[in-house]
XYZ file of C-alpha atoms in Angstrom:
331
model
C 111.359 96.643 75.536
C 113.305 94.738 72.868
C 112.635 91.054 72.195
C 116.189 90.273 73.279
C 115.606 91.454 76.846
C 112.198 89.789 77.034
C 113.798 86.497 75.967
C 116.450 86.865 78.683
C 113.767 87.380 81.343
C 111.737 84.490 79.891
C 114.653 82.027 79.805
C 115.609 82.849 83.377
C 112.009 82.379 84.518
C 111.579 79.054 82.718
C 114.842 77.744 84.158
C 113.701 78.685 87.657
C 110.331 76.950 87.117
C 112.092 73.724 86.073
C 114.265 73.864 89.192
C 111.188 74.394 91.380
C 109.301 71.511 89.796
C 112.126 69.185 90.797
C 112.364 70.690 94.275
C 108.937 69.487 95.488
C 109.566 67.426 98.623
C 106.815 65.008 97.615
C 106.308 62.195 95.114
C 104.258 63.210 92.106
C 101.559 60.559 92.673
C 101.150 61.866 96.231
C 101.050 65.428 94.889
C 98.334 64.477 92.394
C 96.295 62.801 95.158
C 96.434 65.971 97.252
C 95.429 68.125 94.285
C 92.408 65.902 93.586
C 91.512 66.135 97.259
C 91.190 69.915 96.869
C 88.374 69.370 94.353
C 86.489 72.496 93.311
C 88.456 74.613 95.770
C 91.612 74.420 93.633
C 90.153 76.247 90.585
C 88.545 78.750 92.990
C 91.962 79.456 94.492
C 93.467 79.908 91.022
C 90.675 82.275 89.954
C 90.898 84.231 93.200
C 94.256 85.593 92.091
C 92.637 87.206 89.071
C 90.919 89.452 91.597
C 94.021 89.981 93.744
C 96.138 90.949 90.733
C 93.315 93.236 89.608
C 93.490 95.061 92.943
C 97.303 95.264 92.702
C 96.958 96.700 89.197
C 94.441 99.313 90.368
C 96.943 100.435 93.007
C 99.822 100.719 90.528
C 97.621 102.331 87.860
C 96.576 104.998 90.359
C 100.254 105.859 90.819
C 100.989 105.756 87.068
C 98.132 108.092 86.178
C 99.153 110.741 88.671
C 95.683 112.269 88.490
C 95.983 112.620 84.716
C 95.205 110.582 81.615
C 97.511 107.561 81.347
C 99.422 106.828 78.131
C 99.398 103.116 78.930
C 96.156 101.112 79.135
C 94.895 99.402 82.285
C 94.978 95.970 80.615
C 98.628 96.435 79.665
C 99.463 97.458 83.254
C 97.577 94.332 84.422
C 99.799 92.253 82.126
C 102.961 93.907 83.477
C 101.698 93.338 87.032
C 101.184 89.587 86.618
C 104.489 89.101 84.797
C 106.350 91.293 87.280
C 105.127 89.236 90.246
C 105.976 86.024 88.364
C 109.567 87.189 87.818
C 109.871 88.310 91.442
C 108.722 84.878 92.598
C 111.482 83.060 90.719
C 114.244 85.542 91.578
C 116.482 85.094 94.616
C 116.332 88.105 96.978
C 113.063 89.136 95.268
C 112.366 92.397 93.427
C 115.414 91.707 91.245
C 113.578 90.556 88.125
C 110.067 91.951 88.149
C 110.934 95.577 88.822
C 113.571 96.012 86.072
C 111.131 94.293 83.702
C 108.313 96.693 84.626
C 110.562 99.731 84.241
C 111.757 98.589 80.805
C 108.197 97.913 79.633
C 106.866 101.267 80.875
C 109.756 103.386 79.597
C 108.458 103.702 75.972
C 105.184 105.123 77.339
C 106.434 107.395 80.135
C 110.165 107.912 79.808
C 112.756 106.317 82.056
C 112.423 108.756 84.996
C 108.633 108.502 85.338
C 108.660 104.754 84.676
C 111.316 104.218 87.347
C 109.625 106.453 89.916
C 106.217 104.797 89.379
C 107.709 101.318 89.849
C 109.687 102.400 92.924
C 106.555 103.991 94.394
C 104.484 100.890 93.759
C 107.102 98.563 95.263
C 107.341 100.813 98.323
C 103.542 100.812 98.615
C 103.384 97.031 98.211
C 105.982 96.489 100.949
C 104.512 99.213 103.172
C 101.128 97.469 103.063
C 102.803 94.328 104.439
C 103.997 96.258 107.495
C 100.491 97.642 108.039
C 99.006 94.158 107.628
C 101.418 92.608 110.127
C 100.822 95.374 112.686
C 97.051 94.998 112.328
C 97.392 91.224 112.784
C 99.444 91.659 115.959
C 96.654 93.824 117.395
C 94.026 91.323 116.242
C 95.845 88.401 117.898
C 96.332 90.321 121.153
C 92.588 91.100 121.291
C 91.256 87.633 120.399
C 93.755 85.157 121.900
C 95.524 84.719 125.248
C 99.117 85.951 125.041
C 101.783 84.051 126.986
C 105.260 85.432 127.565
C 106.757 83.631 124.538
C 104.046 84.924 122.219
C 104.380 88.366 123.812
C 108.054 88.385 122.838
C 107.196 87.309 119.289
C 104.480 89.934 118.921
C 106.747 92.568 120.460
C 109.545 91.732 118.015
C 107.177 91.973 115.023
C 105.752 95.280 116.290
C 109.119 96.939 116.903
C 110.549 95.762 113.578
C 107.487 96.903 111.620
C 107.372 100.307 113.333
C 111.072 100.808 112.598
C 110.570 99.937 108.921
C 107.446 102.108 108.708
C 109.535 105.046 109.942
C 112.174 104.371 107.281
C 109.556 104.165 104.537
C 107.798 107.368 105.607
C 111.139 109.150 105.410
C 111.619 107.603 101.970
C 108.223 108.862 100.819
C 109.081 112.392 101.932
C 112.558 112.603 100.419
C 112.776 109.727 97.917
C 114.980 106.648 98.139
C 116.877 106.384 94.847
C 119.841 108.549 95.912
C 119.908 107.008 99.398
C 119.906 103.492 97.931
C 122.837 104.271 95.617
C 124.731 105.823 98.536
C 124.139 102.651 100.549
C 125.482 100.529 97.682
C 128.581 102.716 97.523
C 129.565 101.394 100.975
C 129.325 97.733 99.936
C 132.815 96.400 99.039
C 132.001 94.674 95.735
C 129.596 97.407 94.591
C 131.478 100.498 95.803
C 133.131 101.511 92.523
C 130.139 100.744 90.294
C 127.677 102.493 92.608
C 129.847 105.611 92.879
C 130.319 105.728 89.116
C 126.582 105.258 88.550
C 125.745 108.010 91.064
C 128.103 110.480 89.383
C 126.879 109.650 85.884
C 123.151 109.710 86.672
C 123.021 112.249 89.517
C 120.418 114.512 87.886
C 118.226 111.594 86.855
C 118.304 110.064 90.350
C 117.350 113.403 91.903
C 114.459 113.739 89.435
C 113.214 110.270 90.377
C 113.358 111.143 94.087
C 111.402 114.366 93.486
C 108.673 112.389 91.707
C 108.571 109.843 94.544
C 108.216 112.624 97.138
C 105.529 114.324 95.043
C 103.029 111.500 95.624
C 103.228 111.837 99.402
C 103.327 115.634 99.559
C 100.876 116.760 96.855
C 98.841 113.714 95.815
C 97.712 112.386 99.171
C 94.482 110.935 97.731
C 96.535 108.807 95.319
C 98.958 107.867 98.107
C 96.303 106.662 100.544
C 94.190 105.192 97.734
C 97.082 103.047 96.498
C 97.988 102.017 100.064
C 94.361 101.077 100.831
C 94.135 98.957 97.684
C 97.345 97.124 98.553
C 96.090 96.503 102.099
C 92.809 95.231 100.624
C 94.785 92.825 98.426
C 96.437 91.411 101.580
C 93.005 90.810 103.138
C 91.546 89.226 99.983
C 94.560 86.905 99.741
C 93.484 85.408 103.083
C 90.437 83.951 101.300
C 92.865 81.533 99.628
C 93.849 79.986 102.964
C 90.208 79.894 104.065
C 89.225 77.998 100.896
C 92.096 75.513 101.256
C 91.470 74.801 104.937
C 87.778 74.231 104.211
C 88.881 71.091 102.349
C 90.145 69.735 105.678
C 87.903 71.304 108.324
C 84.968 73.662 108.797
C 86.191 74.888 112.194
C 88.505 77.623 110.899
C 87.241 81.219 110.898
C 88.294 83.854 108.391
C 89.962 85.817 111.218
C 92.169 82.795 111.937
C 93.083 82.678 108.245
C 94.103 86.340 108.376
C 96.455 85.552 111.265
C 97.832 82.471 109.490
C 98.634 84.503 106.377
C 100.149 87.336 108.417
C 102.491 85.220 110.534
C 103.442 82.804 107.752
C 104.211 85.665 105.347
C 106.297 87.399 108.028
C 108.396 84.281 108.567
C 108.645 83.605 104.828
C 109.898 87.141 104.219
C 112.718 86.558 106.693
C 113.936 84.075 104.039
C 113.563 86.627 101.226
C 116.780 85.403 99.575
C 115.163 82.105 98.517
C 113.273 81.807 95.183
C 109.554 81.444 95.944
C 110.663 81.538 99.637
C 111.243 77.780 99.431
C 111.115 76.198 102.882
C 110.286 79.430 104.694
C 106.671 79.467 103.576
C 106.040 75.805 104.429
C 107.537 76.245 107.880
C 105.641 79.495 108.303
C 102.287 77.904 107.558
C 103.002 74.977 109.893
C 104.005 77.276 112.768
C 101.125 79.682 112.127
C 98.405 77.043 112.245
C 100.112 75.408 115.229
C 99.981 78.656 117.185
C 96.203 78.681 116.618
C 95.850 75.135 118.037
C 95.361 73.529 114.627
C 97.176 70.490 113.263
C 100.552 71.262 111.695
C 99.508 68.991 108.809
C 96.928 71.637 107.856
C 99.761 74.119 107.382
C 101.778 71.738 105.194
C 98.745 71.031 103.001
C 97.948 74.752 102.716
C 101.544 75.496 101.724
C 101.405 72.749 99.079
C 98.268 74.080 97.372
C 99.633 77.630 97.620
C 102.866 76.509 95.960
C 100.938 74.891 93.101
C 98.862 78.052 92.651
C 102.006 80.150 92.555
C 103.608 77.908 89.932
C 100.442 78.137 87.843
C 100.498 81.952 87.884
C 104.254 82.065 87.276
C 103.694 80.120 84.047
C 100.828 82.476 83.122
C 103.002 85.508 83.850
C 105.911 84.198 81.768
C 103.552 83.407 78.877
C 102.086 86.936 79.000
C 105.590 88.287 78.503
C 105.431 87.181 74.847
C 101.788 88.129 74.222
C 100.351 91.481 73.126
C 103.623 93.360 72.761
C 103.749 96.448 70.543
C 105.942 95.878 67.501
C 107.636 99.261 67.725
C 109.162 98.219 71.064
C 110.834 95.145 69.622
């Protein structure tokens, strides 16, 4: 990728970080007091994401390799992973900054078709693992907690929605989604002409990308299920963050409860996917999630605060990595 495009991504990310710093609904002295209250748990939370991003990178690297020797190193893919998630976090609608960045960085190593298909496959796997995680959490809640009629409606809604989306994604794995996505865009009023023109101009390339997407599911099932398992594992490991934060406030919260808190809060936050860093949705999600488990809503607000600080920390790290260790021939 050229330095010009990296600088565009970097400037957009830095601008978003500045906006987020001024959007904290808390005075800075109060914020500092809460951070000090976290004590040793705060650096543990920050370090935990080294492991989570490592697992995410293993999943993506498994897709990139395709059972062969990779032309791009694992450490470089780790770098692209962290920066990609950082850009996604600061982008409204999500997946609008990190994925183009990853494709542009991988293209010199793999070519545009393989780079695009590997990123599409990883994004699909990352999202698919969320559906699996939410479905597993619904089952876990139904087994461990009494379910009233209101909660039954909520759990039923989550189950039906996830099963519907799982069906769509399985179809996408079998046939690819690039052509279908462009066709969908061609029915949107403001995108109709551009999408149709793009489809006509890049028809062969889009079909090649879809064939490579379908190849993972049909012929490389070990890579498919391996990548999905790693992404699901990353969801479980991320629950340790909530467990560490809540241990600052109480010792009466089990890890299973933390899994349910993460599941339900992330589901609600993703309903507000159009907000950068899911501002507002995540805080409300944590408060509602801990409330449904008979915990104080204040626990949820505090958890959301520490999580927001952790995310800002890793966004800054990801943006900094964008300018570090780049190959000169790509500039």
